[in-house]
mmCIF file of C-alpha atoms in Angstrom:
data_model
loop_
_atom_site.group_PDB
_atom_site.id
_atom_site.type_symbol
_atom_site.label_atom_id
_atom_site.label_comp_id
_atom_site.label_asym_id
_atom_site.label_seq_id
_atom_site.Cartn_x
_atom_site.Cartn_y
_atom_site.Cartn_z
ATOM 1 C CA MET A 596 -137.505 29.561 68.262
ATOM 2 C CA SER A 597 -138.864 26.077 68.946
ATOM 3 C CA ALA A 598 -141.928 24.696 67.258
ATOM 4 C CA PRO A 599 -145.127 24.736 69.286
ATOM 5 C CA VAL A 600 -146.132 21.471 70.897
ATOM 6 C CA PRO A 601 -149.371 20.165 69.401
ATOM 7 C CA ARG A 602 -152.250 19.938 71.813
ATOM 8 C CA GLN A 603 -153.836 16.614 72.486
ATOM 9 C CA ASN A 604 -157.317 15.951 71.263
ATOM 10 C CA LEU A 605 -159.133 15.660 74.578
ATOM 11 C CA ARG A 606 -162.397 14.471 73.045
ATOM 12 C CA GLY A 607 -162.766 10.718 73.066
ATOM 13 C CA THR A 608 -159.084 9.829 73.111
ATOM 14 C CA ILE A 609 -159.321 7.758 76.285
ATOM 15 C CA ASP A 610 -162.380 5.770 77.164
ATOM 16 C CA PRO A 611 -162.022 4.614 80.786
ATOM 17 C CA SER A 612 -164.724 1.991 80.364
ATOM 18 C CA ARG A 613 -162.889 0.229 77.523
ATOM 19 C CA GLY A 614 -159.668 -1.717 77.795
ATOM 20 C CA ARG A 615 -160.024 -2.538 81.472
ATOM 21 C CA PRO A 616 -160.687 -6.081 82.550
ATOM 22 C CA PRO A 617 -163.616 -6.630 84.926
ATOM 23 C CA HIS A 618 -162.749 -6.748 88.616
ATOM 24 C CA ASP A 619 -163.011 -10.545 88.709
ATOM 25 C CA ASP A 620 -160.527 -10.994 85.866
ATOM 26 C CA ARG A 621 -157.629 -9.310 87.653
ATOM 27 C CA PRO A 622 -154.753 -11.651 88.438
ATOM 28 C CA GLN A 623 -154.803 -12.764 92.042
ATOM 29 C CA PRO A 624 -151.853 -11.705 94.194
ATOM 30 C CA ALA A 625 -149.435 -14.554 94.737
ATOM 31 C CA VAL A 626 -147.603 -15.600 97.876
ATOM 32 C CA ARG A 627 -144.574 -17.832 97.458
ATOM 33 C CA THR A 628 -143.992 -20.164 100.413
ATOM 34 C CA GLN A 629 -140.812 -21.967 101.318
ATOM 35 C CA GLU A 630 -139.478 -23.714 104.391
ATOM 36 C CA ARG A 631 -136.071 -22.872 105.771
ATOM 37 C CA GLY A 632 -135.497 -25.191 108.716
ATOM 38 C CA ASP A 633 -138.249 -24.567 111.255
ATOM 39 C CA VAL A 634 -139.094 -21.184 109.659
ATOM 40 C CA VAL A 635 -141.710 -20.647 106.951
ATOM 41 C CA VAL A 636 -140.854 -17.829 104.558
ATOM 42 C CA LEU A 637 -143.846 -16.052 103.012
ATOM 43 C CA GLU A 638 -142.910 -13.922 100.018
ATOM 44 C CA PRO A 639 -145.715 -11.836 98.508
ATOM 45 C CA LEU A 640 -145.226 -11.120 94.811
ATOM 46 C CA GLY A 641 -146.431 -8.079 92.906
ATOM 47 C CA GLN A 642 -148.421 -5.296 94.534
ATOM 48 C CA LEU A 643 -149.163 -5.682 98.233
ATOM 49 C CA ASP A 644 -152.421 -3.809 98.759
ATOM 50 C CA ARG A 645 -155.512 -4.875 100.757
ATOM 51 C CA ASP A 646 -156.164 -7.848 98.451
ATOM 52 C CA GLY A 647 -152.547 -8.961 98.586
ATOM 53 C CA VAL A 648 -152.500 -8.701 102.370
ATOM 54 C CA GLU A 649 -155.643 -10.852 102.531
ATOM 55 C CA HIS A 650 -153.868 -13.584 100.563
ATOM 56 C CA LEU A 651 -150.857 -13.205 102.852
ATOM 57 C CA ARG A 652 -153.186 -13.414 105.880
ATOM 58 C CA ASP A 653 -154.687 -16.666 104.563
ATOM 59 C CA ALA A 654 -151.220 -18.161 104.085
ATOM 60 C CA ALA A 655 -150.157 -17.072 107.598
ATOM 61 C CA ALA A 656 -153.371 -18.337 109.205
ATOM 62 C CA ALA A 657 -152.534 -21.870 108.127
ATOM 63 C CA LEU A 658 -149.254 -21.606 110.051
ATOM 64 C CA THR A 659 -150.485 -20.738 113.530
ATOM 65 C CA ASP A 660 -147.717 -22.476 115.467
ATOM 66 C CA ARG A 661 -144.761 -22.011 113.095
ATOM 67 C CA PRO A 662 -142.297 -19.111 113.031
ATOM 68 C CA ILE A 663 -143.014 -16.899 110.019
ATOM 69 C CA LEU A 664 -140.654 -14.644 108.120
ATOM 70 C CA ILE A 665 -142.400 -12.239 105.709
ATOM 71 C CA ASP A 666 -140.024 -11.279 102.900
ATOM 72 C CA LEU A 667 -141.147 -8.012 101.276
ATOM 73 C CA ASN A 668 -138.286 -7.748 98.772
ATOM 74 C CA SER A 669 -140.313 -9.073 95.808
ATOM 75 C CA CYS A 670 -143.375 -6.880 96.196
ATOM 76 C CA VAL A 671 -144.434 -3.261 96.176
ATOM 77 C CA LEU A 672 -146.001 -2.278 99.491
ATOM 78 C CA THR A 673 -148.913 0.068 98.797
ATOM 79 C CA ASP A 674 -150.951 -0.338 101.992
ATOM 80 C CA PRO A 675 -148.750 -0.644 105.093
ATOM 81 C CA HIS A 676 -151.740 -0.303 107.422
ATOM 82 C CA ALA A 677 -153.275 -3.467 105.978
ATOM 83 C CA LEU A 678 -149.957 -5.160 106.684
ATOM 84 C CA ALA A 679 -150.078 -3.768 110.235
ATOM 85 C CA ASP A 680 -153.500 -5.404 110.649
ATOM 86 C CA LEU A 681 -151.935 -8.699 109.597
ATOM 87 C CA ALA A 682 -149.090 -8.189 112.065
ATOM 88 C CA ASN A 683 -151.583 -7.504 114.856
ATOM 89 C CA ASP A 684 -153.304 -10.822 114.093
ATOM 90 C CA ARG A 685 -150.108 -12.755 114.837
ATOM 91 C CA ASP A 686 -149.917 -14.441 118.220
ATOM 92 C CA ASP A 687 -147.102 -12.856 120.238
ATOM 93 C CA ARG A 688 -146.027 -16.312 121.417
ATOM 94 C CA VAL A 689 -145.122 -17.286 117.841
ATOM 95 C CA ASP A 690 -141.990 -15.719 116.366
ATOM 96 C CA SER A 691 -142.466 -13.510 113.323
ATOM 97 C CA CYS A 692 -140.270 -10.999 111.544
ATOM 98 C CA PHE A 693 -140.096 -9.007 108.320
ATOM 99 C CA VAL A 694 -137.399 -8.600 105.678
ATOM 100 C CA SER A 695 -137.019 -5.591 103.391
ATOM 101 C CA ARG A 696 -133.892 -4.046 101.929
ATOM 102 C CA ARG A 697 -135.691 -1.022 100.435
ATOM 103 C CA THR A 698 -135.574 2.137 102.536
ATOM 104 C CA THR A 699 -139.002 3.299 101.371
ATOM 105 C CA CYS A 700 -140.616 0.028 102.450
ATOM 106 C CA ARG A 701 -138.860 0.176 105.819
ATOM 107 C CA LEU A 702 -140.138 3.738 106.329
ATOM 108 C CA LEU A 703 -143.696 2.593 105.588
ATOM 109 C CA LEU A 704 -143.302 -0.290 108.056
ATOM 110 C CA ASP A 705 -142.075 2.179 110.665
ATOM 111 C CA ARG A 706 -144.988 4.578 110.069
ATOM 112 C CA ALA A 707 -147.459 1.700 110.387
ATOM 113 C CA GLY A 708 -145.950 0.744 113.770
ATOM 114 C CA ILE A 709 -144.716 -2.650 112.632
ATOM 115 C CA MET A 710 -141.099 -1.952 113.577
ATOM 116 C CA LEU A 711 -142.145 -1.347 117.191
ATOM 117 C CA ARG A 712 -143.380 -4.937 117.578
ATOM 118 C CA PHE A 713 -141.356 -6.932 115.055
ATOM 119 C CA ALA A 714 -137.750 -7.151 113.988
ATOM 120 C CA VAL A 715 -137.144 -5.991 110.414
ATOM 121 C CA PHE A 716 -134.032 -7.254 108.645
ATOM 122 C CA HIS A 717 -132.391 -6.168 105.386
ATOM 123 C CA GLN A 718 -131.846 -9.683 104.042
ATOM 124 C CA LEU A 719 -133.415 -13.093 104.454
ATOM 125 C CA GLU A 720 -130.071 -14.620 105.462
ATOM 126 C CA ASP A 721 -129.624 -12.028 108.240
ATOM 127 C CA ALA A 722 -133.010 -12.903 109.739
ATOM 128 C CA LEU A 723 -132.326 -16.641 109.597
ATOM 129 C CA GLN A 724 -128.874 -16.171 111.117
ATOM 130 C CA ALA A 725 -130.253 -14.008 113.956
ATOM 131 C CA ARG A 726 -132.765 -16.742 114.764
ATOM 132 C CA THR A 727 -130.072 -19.442 114.724
ATOM 133 C CA PHE A 728 -127.808 -17.411 117.005
ATOM 134 C CA ALA A 729 -130.675 -16.728 119.428
ATOM 135 C CA ASN A 730 -131.521 -20.438 119.553
ATOM 136 C CA ASP A 731 -127.888 -21.082 120.499
ATOM 137 C CA GLY A 732 -127.989 -18.419 123.229
ATOM 138 C CA TYR A 733 -126.396 -15.494 121.372
ATOM 139 C CA GLY A 734 -128.429 -12.326 120.887
ATOM 140 C CA LEU A 735 -132.093 -11.408 120.816
ATOM 141 C CA GLY A 736 -132.980 -13.078 117.526
ATOM 142 C CA TRP A 737 -136.342 -11.736 116.355
ATOM 143 C CA ARG A 738 -137.410 -10.284 119.709
ATOM 144 C CA ARG A 739 -137.715 -6.515 119.937
ATOM 145 C CA ASP A 740 -137.512 -6.165 123.724
ATOM 146 C CA PRO A 741 -134.242 -6.820 125.610
#
C-alpha cells in the first residue's frame, strides 16, 4: 500500500499580491525588424497578445508602402483576433503575408480569418521565393485570389 500524499497547507501559502511586478514593470514585447530585398520582415518575439500586436501594429504603420512579411515562428500567438485586426488595417494594395511552421498557430490564423485574405507560408524562405517567382511572372506570389 502506498503512503498517503500530504495535503498542501492552503492557508497563506500563495499571496497573489506579492511577487508580481506592477503592470508598468512588465517587459515590453519586442519586434525584430530586418530587410530582405524590398521586403520588410517583422518578427514578434515572446507572447503575442493584445499588447504585442499593438507593438507589431506600430512597426507596420511605419511601413505603409513596403511589402511586409510577418514571421510568427519566434512568438506564441495568444490572441489571433488582435492579429486579425492588424491584418485588416493593412492596405490591400500593399503586399503582406504571414509565416508560421506550427500547426496550432496556423489553425488560429485560419479561425481568425487571416488565411482567407493573406498567404501563410511555413518558412521565411518559401515566402520570399514565392514573391521572387511572382515578380518574374511565375505563380501567384502572396496573392490569395487567382
